[in-house]
PDB file of C-alpha atoms in Angstrom:
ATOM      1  CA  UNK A   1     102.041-113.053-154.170  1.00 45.00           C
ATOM      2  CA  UNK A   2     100.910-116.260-155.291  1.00 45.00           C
ATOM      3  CA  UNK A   3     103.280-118.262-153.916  1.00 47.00           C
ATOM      4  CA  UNK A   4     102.330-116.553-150.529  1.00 47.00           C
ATOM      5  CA  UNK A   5      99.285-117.885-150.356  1.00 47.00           C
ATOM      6  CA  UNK A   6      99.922-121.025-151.728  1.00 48.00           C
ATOM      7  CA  UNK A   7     103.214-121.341-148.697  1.00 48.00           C
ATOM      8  CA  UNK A   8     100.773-120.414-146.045  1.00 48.00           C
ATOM      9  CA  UNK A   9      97.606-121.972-147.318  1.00 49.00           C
ATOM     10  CA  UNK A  10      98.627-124.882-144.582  1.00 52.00           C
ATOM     11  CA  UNK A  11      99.270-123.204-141.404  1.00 55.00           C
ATOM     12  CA  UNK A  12      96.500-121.120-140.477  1.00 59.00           C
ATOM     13  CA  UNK A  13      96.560-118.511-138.056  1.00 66.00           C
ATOM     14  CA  UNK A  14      95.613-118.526-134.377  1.00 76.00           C
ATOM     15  CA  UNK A  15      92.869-116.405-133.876  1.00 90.00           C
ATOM     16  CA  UNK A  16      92.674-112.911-132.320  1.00 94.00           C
ATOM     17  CA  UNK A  17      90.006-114.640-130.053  1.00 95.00           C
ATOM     18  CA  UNK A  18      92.052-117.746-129.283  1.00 95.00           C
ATOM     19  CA  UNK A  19      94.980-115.914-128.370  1.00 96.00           C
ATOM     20  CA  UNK A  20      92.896-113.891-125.862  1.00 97.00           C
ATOM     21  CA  UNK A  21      91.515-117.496-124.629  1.00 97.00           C
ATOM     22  CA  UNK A  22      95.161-118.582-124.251  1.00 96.00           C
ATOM     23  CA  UNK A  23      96.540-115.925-122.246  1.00 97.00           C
ATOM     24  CA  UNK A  24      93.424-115.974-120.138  1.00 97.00           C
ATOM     25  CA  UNK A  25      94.228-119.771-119.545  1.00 97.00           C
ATOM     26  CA  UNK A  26      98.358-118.939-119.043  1.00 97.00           C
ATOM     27  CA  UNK A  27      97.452-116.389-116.061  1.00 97.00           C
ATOM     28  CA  UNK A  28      94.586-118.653-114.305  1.00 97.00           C
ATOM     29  CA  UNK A  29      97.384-121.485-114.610  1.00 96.00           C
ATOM     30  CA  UNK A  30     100.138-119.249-113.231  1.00 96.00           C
ATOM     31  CA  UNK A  31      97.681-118.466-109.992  1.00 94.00           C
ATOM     32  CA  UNK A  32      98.477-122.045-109.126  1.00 94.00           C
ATOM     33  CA  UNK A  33      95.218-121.854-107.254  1.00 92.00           C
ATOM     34  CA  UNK A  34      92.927-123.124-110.151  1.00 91.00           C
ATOM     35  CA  UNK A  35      92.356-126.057-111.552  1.00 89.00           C
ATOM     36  CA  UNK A  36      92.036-125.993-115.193  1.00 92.00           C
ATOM     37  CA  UNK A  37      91.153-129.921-115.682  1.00 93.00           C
ATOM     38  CA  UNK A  38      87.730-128.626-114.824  1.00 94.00           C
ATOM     39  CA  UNK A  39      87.530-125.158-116.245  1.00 96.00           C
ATOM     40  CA  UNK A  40      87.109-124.124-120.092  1.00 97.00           C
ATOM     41  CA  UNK A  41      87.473-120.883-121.333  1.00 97.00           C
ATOM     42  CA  UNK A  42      85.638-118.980-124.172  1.00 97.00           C
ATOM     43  CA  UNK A  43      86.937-115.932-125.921  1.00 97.00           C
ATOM     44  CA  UNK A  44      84.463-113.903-128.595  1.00 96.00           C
ATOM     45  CA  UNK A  45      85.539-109.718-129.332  1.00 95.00           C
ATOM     46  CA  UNK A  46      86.942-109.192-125.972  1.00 96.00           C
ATOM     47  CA  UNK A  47      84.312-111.201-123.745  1.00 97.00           C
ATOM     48  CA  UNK A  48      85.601-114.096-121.667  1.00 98.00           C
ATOM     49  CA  UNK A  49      83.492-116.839-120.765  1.00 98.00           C
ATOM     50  CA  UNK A  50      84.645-118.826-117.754  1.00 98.00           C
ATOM     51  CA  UNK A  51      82.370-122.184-117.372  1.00 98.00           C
ATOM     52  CA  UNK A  52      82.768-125.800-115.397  1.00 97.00           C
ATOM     53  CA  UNK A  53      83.486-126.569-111.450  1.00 96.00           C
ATOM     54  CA  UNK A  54      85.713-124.916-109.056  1.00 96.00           C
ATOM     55  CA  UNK A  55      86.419-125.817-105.594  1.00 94.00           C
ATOM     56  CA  UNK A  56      85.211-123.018-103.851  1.00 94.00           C
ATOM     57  CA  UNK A  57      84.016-119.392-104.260  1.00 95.00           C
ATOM     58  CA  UNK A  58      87.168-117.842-103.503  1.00 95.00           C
ATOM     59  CA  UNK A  59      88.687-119.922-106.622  1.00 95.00           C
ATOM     60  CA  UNK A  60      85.375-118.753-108.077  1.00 96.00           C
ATOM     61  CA  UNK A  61      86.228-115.158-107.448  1.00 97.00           C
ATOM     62  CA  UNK A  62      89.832-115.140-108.664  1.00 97.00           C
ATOM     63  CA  UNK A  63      89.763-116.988-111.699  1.00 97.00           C
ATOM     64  CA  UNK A  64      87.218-113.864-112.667  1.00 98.00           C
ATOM     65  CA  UNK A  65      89.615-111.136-111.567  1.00 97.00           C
ATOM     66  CA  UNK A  66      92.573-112.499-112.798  1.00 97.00           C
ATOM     67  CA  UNK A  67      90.713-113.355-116.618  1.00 98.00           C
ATOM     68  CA  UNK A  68      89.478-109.434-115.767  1.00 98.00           C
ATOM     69  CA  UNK A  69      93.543-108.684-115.531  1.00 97.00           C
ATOM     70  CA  UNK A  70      94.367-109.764-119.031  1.00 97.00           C
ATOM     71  CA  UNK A  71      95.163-107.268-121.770  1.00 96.00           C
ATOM     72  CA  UNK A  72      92.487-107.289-124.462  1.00 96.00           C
ATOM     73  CA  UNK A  73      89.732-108.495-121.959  1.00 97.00           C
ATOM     74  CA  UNK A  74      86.786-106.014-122.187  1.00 97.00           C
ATOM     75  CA  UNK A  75      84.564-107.836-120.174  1.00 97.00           C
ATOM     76  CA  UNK A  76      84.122-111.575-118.139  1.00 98.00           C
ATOM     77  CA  UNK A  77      81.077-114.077-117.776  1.00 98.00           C
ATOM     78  CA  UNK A  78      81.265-115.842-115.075  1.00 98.00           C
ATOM     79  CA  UNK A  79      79.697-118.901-115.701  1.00 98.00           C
ATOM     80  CA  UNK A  80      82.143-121.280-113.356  1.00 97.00           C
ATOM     81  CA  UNK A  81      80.015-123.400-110.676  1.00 97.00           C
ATOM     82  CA  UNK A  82      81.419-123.442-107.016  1.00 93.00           C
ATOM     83  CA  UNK A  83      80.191-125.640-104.080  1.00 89.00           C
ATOM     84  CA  UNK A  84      77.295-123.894-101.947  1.00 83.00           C
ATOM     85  CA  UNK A  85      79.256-123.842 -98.407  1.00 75.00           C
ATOM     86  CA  UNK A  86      75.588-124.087 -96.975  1.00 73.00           C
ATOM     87  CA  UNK A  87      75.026-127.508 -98.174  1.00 65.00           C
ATOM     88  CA  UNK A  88      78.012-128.824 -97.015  1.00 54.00           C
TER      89      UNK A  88
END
């Protein structure tokens, strides 16, 4: 078992966490409807963190139910800033 450890000592595993992150990003990306130069997404036992600038709060809105749609997501933060349609 030595060797093992000493063969995988190099290429650490991704992370329960960042996997969830990942597939989060994957399904926001395959909406085509969200940017993801401006959005960054945090994964910590099952809660999702969205957080940055979207273009409006319909983008807003479905970048939280789609993260809501992945397997393994227990629960989403919304933290992603849209434009306030009144101050346009």
């Amino acid at each position: 078992t030595d060797q093992l450890v000493a063969t995988n000592a190099g290429t650490a595993p991704e992370s329960t966490d960042e996997k969830l992150a990942h597939r989060v990003e994957f399904e926001l990306y395959a909406t085509n409807a969200i940017s993801l130069k401006t959005v960054q997404i945090h994964a910590a036992d099952g809660t999702v963190t969205l957080s940055g600038n979207v273009s409006s709060r319909a983008e807003k809105l479905l970048a939280e139910k789609t993260a809501q749609s992945v397997e393994g997501v227990r629960k989403v933060v919304n933290s992603l800033v849209a434009p306030d349609p009144a101050q346009s």
